Structures are given as structure tokens and as C-alpha cells.
Coordinates of C-alpha atoms in Angstrom, one line a residue:
X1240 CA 119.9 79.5 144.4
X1241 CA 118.8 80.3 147.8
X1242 CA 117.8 78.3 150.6
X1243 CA 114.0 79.0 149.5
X1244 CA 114.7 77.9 146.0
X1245 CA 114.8 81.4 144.9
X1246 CA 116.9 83.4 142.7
X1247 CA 117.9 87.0 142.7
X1248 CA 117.6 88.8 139.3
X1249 CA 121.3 88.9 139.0
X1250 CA 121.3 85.3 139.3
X1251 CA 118.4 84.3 137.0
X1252 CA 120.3 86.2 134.4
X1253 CA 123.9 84.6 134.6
X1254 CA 121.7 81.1 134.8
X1255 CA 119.7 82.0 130.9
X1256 CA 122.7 83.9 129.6
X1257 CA 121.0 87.4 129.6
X1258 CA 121.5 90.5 130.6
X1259 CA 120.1 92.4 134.2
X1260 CA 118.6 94.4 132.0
X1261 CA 116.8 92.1 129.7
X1262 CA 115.7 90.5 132.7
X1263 CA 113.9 93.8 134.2
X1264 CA 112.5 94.7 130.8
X1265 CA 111.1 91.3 130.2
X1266 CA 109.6 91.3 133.8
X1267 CA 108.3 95.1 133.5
X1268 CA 106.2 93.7 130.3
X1269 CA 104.8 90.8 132.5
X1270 CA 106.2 88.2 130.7
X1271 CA 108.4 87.1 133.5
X1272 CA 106.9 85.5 136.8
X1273 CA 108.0 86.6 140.3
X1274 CA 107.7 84.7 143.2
X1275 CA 108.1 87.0 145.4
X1276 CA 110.0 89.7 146.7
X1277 CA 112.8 90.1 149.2
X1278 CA 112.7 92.2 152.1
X1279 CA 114.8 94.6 150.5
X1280 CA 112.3 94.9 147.8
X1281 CA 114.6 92.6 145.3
X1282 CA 112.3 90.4 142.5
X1283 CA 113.4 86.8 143.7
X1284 CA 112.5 84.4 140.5
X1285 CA 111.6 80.3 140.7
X1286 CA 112.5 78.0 137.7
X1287 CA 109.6 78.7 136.0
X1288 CA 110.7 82.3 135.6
X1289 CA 113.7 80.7 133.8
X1290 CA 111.8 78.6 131.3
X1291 CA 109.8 81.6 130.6
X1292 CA 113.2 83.4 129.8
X1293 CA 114.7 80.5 127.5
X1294 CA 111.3 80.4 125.8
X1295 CA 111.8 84.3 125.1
X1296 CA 115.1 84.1 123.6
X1297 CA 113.9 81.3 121.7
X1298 CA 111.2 82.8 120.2
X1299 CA 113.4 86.3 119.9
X1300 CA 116.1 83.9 118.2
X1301 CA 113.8 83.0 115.5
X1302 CA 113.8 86.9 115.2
X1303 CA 110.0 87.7 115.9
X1304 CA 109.5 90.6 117.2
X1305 CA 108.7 91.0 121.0
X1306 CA 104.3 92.0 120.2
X1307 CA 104.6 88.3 118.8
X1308 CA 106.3 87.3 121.3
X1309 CA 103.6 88.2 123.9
X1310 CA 101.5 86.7 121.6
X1311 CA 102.7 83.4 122.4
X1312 CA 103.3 83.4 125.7
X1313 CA 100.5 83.5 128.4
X1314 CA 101.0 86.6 130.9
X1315 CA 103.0 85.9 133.5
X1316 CA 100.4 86.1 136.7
X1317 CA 99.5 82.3 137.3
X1318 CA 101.7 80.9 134.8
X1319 CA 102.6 77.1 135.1
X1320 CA 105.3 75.3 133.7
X1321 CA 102.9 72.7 131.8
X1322 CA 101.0 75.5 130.2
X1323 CA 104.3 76.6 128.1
X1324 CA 102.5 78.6 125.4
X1325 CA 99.7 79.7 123.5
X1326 CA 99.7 77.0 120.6
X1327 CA 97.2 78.8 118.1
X1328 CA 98.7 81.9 118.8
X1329 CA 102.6 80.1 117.9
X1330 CA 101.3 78.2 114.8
X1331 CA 99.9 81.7 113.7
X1332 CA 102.9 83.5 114.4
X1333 CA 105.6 81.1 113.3
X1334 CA 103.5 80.7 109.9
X1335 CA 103.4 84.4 109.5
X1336 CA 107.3 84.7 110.4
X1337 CA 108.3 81.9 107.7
X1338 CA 106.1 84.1 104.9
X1339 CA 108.5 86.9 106.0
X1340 CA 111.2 84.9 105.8
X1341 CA 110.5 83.0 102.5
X1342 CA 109.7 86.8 100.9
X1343 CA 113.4 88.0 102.0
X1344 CA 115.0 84.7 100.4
X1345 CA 113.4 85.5 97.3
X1346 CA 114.6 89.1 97.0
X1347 CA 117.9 88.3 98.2
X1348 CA 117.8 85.6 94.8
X1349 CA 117.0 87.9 92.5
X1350 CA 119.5 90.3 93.8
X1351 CA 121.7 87.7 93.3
X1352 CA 120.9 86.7 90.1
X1353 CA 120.9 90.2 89.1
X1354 CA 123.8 90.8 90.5
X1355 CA 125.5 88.2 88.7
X1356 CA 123.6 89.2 85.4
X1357 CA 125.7 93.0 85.2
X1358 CA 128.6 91.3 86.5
X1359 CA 128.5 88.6 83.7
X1360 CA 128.3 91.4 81.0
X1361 CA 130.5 93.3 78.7
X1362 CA 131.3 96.8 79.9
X1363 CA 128.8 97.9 77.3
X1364 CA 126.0 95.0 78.4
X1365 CA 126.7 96.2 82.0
X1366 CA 124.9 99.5 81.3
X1367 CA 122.2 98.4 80.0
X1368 CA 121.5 95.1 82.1
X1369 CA 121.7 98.2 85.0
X1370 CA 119.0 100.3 83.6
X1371 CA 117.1 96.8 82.7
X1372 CA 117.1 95.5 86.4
X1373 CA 116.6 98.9 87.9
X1374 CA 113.1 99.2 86.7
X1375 CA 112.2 96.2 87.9
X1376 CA 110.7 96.0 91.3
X1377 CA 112.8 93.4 93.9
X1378 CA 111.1 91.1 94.5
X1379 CA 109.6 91.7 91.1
X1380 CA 106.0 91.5 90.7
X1381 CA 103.5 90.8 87.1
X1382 CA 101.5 93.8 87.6
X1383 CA 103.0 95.3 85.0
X1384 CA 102.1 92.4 82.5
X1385 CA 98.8 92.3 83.8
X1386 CA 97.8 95.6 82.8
X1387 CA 98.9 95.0 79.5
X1388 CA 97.3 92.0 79.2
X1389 CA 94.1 94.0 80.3
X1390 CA 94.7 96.8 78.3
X1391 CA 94.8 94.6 75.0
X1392 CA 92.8 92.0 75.1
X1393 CA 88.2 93.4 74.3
X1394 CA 86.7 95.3 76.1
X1395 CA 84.0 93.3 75.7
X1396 CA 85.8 90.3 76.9
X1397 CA 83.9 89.3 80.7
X1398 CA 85.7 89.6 83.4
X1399 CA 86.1 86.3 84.3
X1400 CA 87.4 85.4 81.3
X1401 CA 90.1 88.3 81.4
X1402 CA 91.2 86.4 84.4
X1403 CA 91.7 83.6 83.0
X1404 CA 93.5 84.4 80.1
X1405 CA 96.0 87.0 82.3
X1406 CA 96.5 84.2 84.7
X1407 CA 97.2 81.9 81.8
X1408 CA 99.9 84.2 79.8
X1409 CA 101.6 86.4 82.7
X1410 CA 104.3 84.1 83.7
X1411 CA 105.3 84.5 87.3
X1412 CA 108.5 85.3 88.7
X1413 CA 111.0 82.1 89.1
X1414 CA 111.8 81.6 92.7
X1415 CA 115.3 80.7 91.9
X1416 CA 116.1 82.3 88.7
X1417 CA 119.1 82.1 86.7
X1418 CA 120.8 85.3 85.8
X1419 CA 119.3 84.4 82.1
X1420 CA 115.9 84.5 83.4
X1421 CA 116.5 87.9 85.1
X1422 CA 117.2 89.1 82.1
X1423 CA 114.0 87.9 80.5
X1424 CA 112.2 89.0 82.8
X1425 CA 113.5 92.6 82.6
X1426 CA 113.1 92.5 79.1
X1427 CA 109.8 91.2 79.2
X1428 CA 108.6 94.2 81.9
X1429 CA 110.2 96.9 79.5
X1430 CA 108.3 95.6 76.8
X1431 CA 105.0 95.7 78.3
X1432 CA 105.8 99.1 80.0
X1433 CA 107.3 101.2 76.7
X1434 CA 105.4 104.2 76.2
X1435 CA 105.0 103.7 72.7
X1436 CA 102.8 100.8 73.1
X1437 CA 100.4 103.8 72.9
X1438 CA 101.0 104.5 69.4
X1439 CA 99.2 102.5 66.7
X1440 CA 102.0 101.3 64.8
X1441 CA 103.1 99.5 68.4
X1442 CA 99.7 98.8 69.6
X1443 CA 99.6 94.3 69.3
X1444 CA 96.5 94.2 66.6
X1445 CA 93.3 92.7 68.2
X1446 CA 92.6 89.1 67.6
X1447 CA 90.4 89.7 64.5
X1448 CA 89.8 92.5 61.7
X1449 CA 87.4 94.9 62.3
X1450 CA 84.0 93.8 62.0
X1451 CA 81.3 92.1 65.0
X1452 CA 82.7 88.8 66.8
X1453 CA 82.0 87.3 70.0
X1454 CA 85.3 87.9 72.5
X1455 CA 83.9 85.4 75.2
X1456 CA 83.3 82.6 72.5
X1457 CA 87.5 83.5 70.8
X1458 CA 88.7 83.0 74.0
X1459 CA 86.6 80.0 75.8
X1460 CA 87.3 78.1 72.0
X1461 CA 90.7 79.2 72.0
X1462 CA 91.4 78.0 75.7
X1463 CA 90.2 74.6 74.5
X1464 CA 92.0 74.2 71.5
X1465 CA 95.4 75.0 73.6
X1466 CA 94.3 72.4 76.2
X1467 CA 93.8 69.8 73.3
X1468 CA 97.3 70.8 71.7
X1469 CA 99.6 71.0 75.2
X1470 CA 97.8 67.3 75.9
X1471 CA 99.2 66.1 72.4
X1472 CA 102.7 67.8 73.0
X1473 CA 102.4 66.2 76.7
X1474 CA 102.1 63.4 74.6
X1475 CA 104.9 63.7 72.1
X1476 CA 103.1 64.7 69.1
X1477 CA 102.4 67.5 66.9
X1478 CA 99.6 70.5 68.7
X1479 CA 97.6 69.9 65.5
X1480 CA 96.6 66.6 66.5
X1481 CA 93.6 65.3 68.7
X1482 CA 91.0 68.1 67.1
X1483 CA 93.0 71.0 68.5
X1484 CA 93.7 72.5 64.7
X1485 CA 90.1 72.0 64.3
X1486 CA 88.8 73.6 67.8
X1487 CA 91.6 76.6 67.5
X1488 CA 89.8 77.1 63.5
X1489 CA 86.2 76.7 65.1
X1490 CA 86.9 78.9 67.9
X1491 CA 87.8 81.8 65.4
X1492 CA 84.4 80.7 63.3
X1493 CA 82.3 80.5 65.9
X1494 CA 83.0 83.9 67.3
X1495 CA 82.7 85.4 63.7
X1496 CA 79.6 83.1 63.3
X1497 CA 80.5 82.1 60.0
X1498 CA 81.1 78.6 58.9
X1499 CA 84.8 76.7 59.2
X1500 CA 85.6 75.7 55.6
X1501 CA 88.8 76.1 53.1
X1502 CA 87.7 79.7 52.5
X1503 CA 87.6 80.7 56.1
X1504 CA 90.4 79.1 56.8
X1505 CA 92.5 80.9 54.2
X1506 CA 91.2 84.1 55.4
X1507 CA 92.0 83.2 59.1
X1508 CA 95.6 82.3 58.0
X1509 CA 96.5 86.5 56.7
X1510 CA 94.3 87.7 60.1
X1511 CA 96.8 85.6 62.5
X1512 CA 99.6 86.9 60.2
X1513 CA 98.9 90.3 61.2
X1514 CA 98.2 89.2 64.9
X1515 CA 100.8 87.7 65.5
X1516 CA 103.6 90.8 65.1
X1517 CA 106.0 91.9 66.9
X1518 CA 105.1 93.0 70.1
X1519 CA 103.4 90.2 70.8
X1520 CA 106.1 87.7 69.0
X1521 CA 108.6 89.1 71.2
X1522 CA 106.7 89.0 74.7
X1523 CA 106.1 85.3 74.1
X1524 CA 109.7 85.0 72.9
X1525 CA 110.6 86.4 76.3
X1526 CA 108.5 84.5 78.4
X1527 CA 108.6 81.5 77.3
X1528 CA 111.7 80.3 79.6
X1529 CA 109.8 81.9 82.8
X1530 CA 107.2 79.2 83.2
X1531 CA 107.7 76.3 85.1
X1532 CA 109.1 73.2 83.7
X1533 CA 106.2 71.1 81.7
X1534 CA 103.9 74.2 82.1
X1535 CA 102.1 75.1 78.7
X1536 CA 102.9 78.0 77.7
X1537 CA 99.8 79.5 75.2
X1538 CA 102.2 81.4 73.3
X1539 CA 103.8 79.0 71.9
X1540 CA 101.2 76.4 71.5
X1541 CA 99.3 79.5 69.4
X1542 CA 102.5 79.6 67.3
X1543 CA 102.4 76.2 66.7
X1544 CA 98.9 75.5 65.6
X1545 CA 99.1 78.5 63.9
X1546 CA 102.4 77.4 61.7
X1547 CA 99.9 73.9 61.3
X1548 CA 97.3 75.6 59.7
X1549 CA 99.2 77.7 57.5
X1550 CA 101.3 74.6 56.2
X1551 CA 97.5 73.0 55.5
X1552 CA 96.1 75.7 53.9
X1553 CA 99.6 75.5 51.4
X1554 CA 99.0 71.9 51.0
X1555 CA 95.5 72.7 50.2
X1556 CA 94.0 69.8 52.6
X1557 CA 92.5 72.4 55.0

């Protein structure tokens, strides 16, 4: 440093570890401070010129990019050492950076996984885990699911209950997932996406035969009865317990508006047989290790109490 306190731009840069260069840029964009300039028409820079450049390759360290970075930091005419940075502007920046960041970890997992998935295989498995994981999109997303959800369920169904139901049986993505769970999902997305889901011998059959029902009072009743069953699995005992057998009957009854009794309830038995088939068997065969831990997953609960009222309608005490 000079005997003025100064530093040439040579200097400030040997003193933060940069480059000449860097140091011009960074002044050229006004994000650097001069104090003055020489009689030669040299920059000359104080200290506060070289907190400004450690707070730049701080901020360039954490990889934003250099708009962001001007964000941050005030411009450079009048800049004091106390006023540092724009703190609304950081938290906004350093939030939206992490998102970034937290979006690459999670594709660079399920490449893993994946990865590990085709390498795991037999030569033959290896093929087709490939074409599996190929048409999957990285980081995977549940549109696909979605749409099939939408595409099946009534159209008479109100919207907000279609929400509610996709939301409830479109499992998301695991952050972390196992290769197994790779696979799942995969399978799960070629499921829901195979062309002959347009066919009617692969079409899932709608919840009940032909004939008028009420779609928003199924699927409110149903959402019910699966609450009361997951609370008495929670609990450690059978789905059928609590009422839920009794709301998941009722919910079918009410939307037919016909009465709950032995006779409907034999009837309900062979229209859940045929609901319950294969595509739809399978997709909650699938997903059922992609929710969360302690998550209910309605699939299964609608297995369950369906099994339960089967076995009572046999026993003859429904």
C-alpha cells in the first residue's frame, strides 16, 4: 500500500487472490469502489474496494451467477463498509440458489439409483431396466399419473374433489430412492402411459355398473371410510374396525341412493370384483412402496376393507 493508503489494481488483486482482470471487469460493472485515480490515470482502490472483492468471490463461490450478484451488493458509488449488502435482496437470492441446488441433488439421486438399478441387473434385465428409466423424465415428475387419474375417475366428479383424490393416490417421487424404488416408479409411469389403456379390455372399469350414482357423494364417503380404516391400522387393528366397513358400504349406497343391507352388500361385493382388476391392482401394487413411511396409502386400505366385506358377506353377518 501506498503512502496515501491506496492500492494500485495490480495490488488489490494479489491482496484478494484475483486476477487484473477480474479486478477491471468487476470495476467496469460498478461493483468495485475507486478512490481515486493516479496522475497517470491508474484506479487506486481503499480497503473497502477489497471487502467488496472478497464479498464477490464469496457470493461467486456459492456459484450464483454475477446478475445475482449485483443483486446483493449495493452499487459501488458511496458504498460504506458497514452497509455490506442488500439483506432482502441475499435472503432472496441465497433461497432461490439452495432450490437450484436441492433440484440438481435430486437428479443426480435418481441418476444414481438408476444407474445402479441397470447395473444391478442380468444382461437380459439390463435392457429392459434401460428402456424402463429412459422414459422417465430426470428428475421424474407425476404428471403422467395425474392424467390418468383424471382421465379415469367421472366426469362428473367436481373438480375439487378430482384434486383431492389425484393428490391422495399419485405418489410422489422419493427424494432418496433406492434402486428398487426406481424401478417402481418406472413401472408405475409405463403403466399409466401404455397406449392400450385406450382399449376397453384395458380401460380400469369405473367405480360402479352402469346406471345413475352420485360421483361427489362415492368419493367424499369413500375418503372417510379410508380415514376411519388408516386411523384403526395407525392403531394396530384391522381397517374394518371403527365404522370404516360400514362408511366405505354407505358411501357406495348413498351415491346409488339405495339402502345399505345384506342384499346391497352382496351386490357391492361382485361390482368391486370387477373394479378392482388389473390395471388398477397392479398400479397400487407398484406404488405402494413410493409413499412415505406411515403414509396411508388408499390402495391398499380399499383392498383391505374390500377383502373385509367380502369375508362378511361369506360369513353371512353382513
Amino acid at each position: 500500500m501506498s503512502s496515501d493508503g491506496l492500492w494500485s489494481i495490480g495490488e488489490l488483486a494479489g491482496r484478494a487472490g484475483v486476477t487484473v482482470k477480474a479486478v477491471r471487469f468487476y470495476s467496469e460493472r460498478g461493483l468495485l469502489p475507486e478512490a481515486e485515480r493516479s496522475s497517470g490515470g491508474h484506479r487506486r482502490y481503499g480497503a473497502e474496494a477489497l471487502e467488496r472483492l472478497r464479498l464477490i468471490r464469496s457470493l461467486r463461490g456459492l456459484d450464483l451467477p454475477l446478475a445475482e450478484v449485483e443483486r446483493v451488493l449495493p452499487g459501488a458509488a458511496g458504498v460504506r463498509e458497514e452497509e455490506g449488502v442488500r439483506a432482502e435482496a441475499l435472503e432472496e437470492v441465497v433461497a432461490d440458489e439452495l432450490r437450484r441446488v436441492r433440484g440438481r441433488l435430486a437428479e443426480l439421486r435418481w441418476r444414481e439409483a438408476s444407474l445402479r438399478l441397470v447395473q444391478d441387473g442380468t444382461a437380459a434385465e439390463r435392457v429392459e431396466r434401460l428402456r424402463l428409466v429412459g422414459a422417465v423424465a430426470v428428475p421424474p415428475d407425476t404428471d403422467a399419473m395425474a392424467r390418468f387419474w383424471r382421465r379415469i375417475l367421472p366426469v362428473r366428479l367436481p373438480g375439487r374433489v378430482v384434486s383431492l383424490v389425484v393428490d391422495a393416490v399419485v405418489p410422489q417421487p422419493p427424494r432418496d430412492p433406492d434402486p428398487e424404488q426406481v424401478l417402481a416408479f418406472a413401472r408405475l409411469h409405463a403403466l399409466v402411459t401404455d397406449p392400450r389403456l385406450d382399449g376397453a379390455e384395458f380401460r380400469p372399469a369405473p367405480p360402479l355398473p352402469d346406471g345413475e350414482y352420485r360421483p361427489a357423494v362415492l368419493y367424499e364417503g369413500l375418503a372417510e371410510a379410508y380415514a376411519l380404516a388408516a386411523a384403526e391400522v395407525g392403531a394396530g387393528r384391522g381397517p374394518e374396525g371403527g365404522g370404516a366397513l360400514d362408511r366405505f358400504v354407505s358411501a357406495y349406497a348413498d351415491a346409488r341412493g339405495e339402502p345399505d343391507g345384506a342384499a346391497f352388500r352382496h351386490r357391492l361385493v361382485g361390482w368391486l370384483a370387477v373394479h378392482d382388476g388389473p390395471v388398477i391392482g397392479r398400479y397400487w401394487k407398484l406404488a405402494a412402496g413410493l409413499f412415505a413411511p406411515g403414509e396411508p396409502v388408499l390402495g391398499v386400505l380399499h383392498h383391505q376393507l374390500s377383502v373385509a366385506l367380502r369375508g362378511q358377506v361369506r360369513a353371512g353377518t353382513g
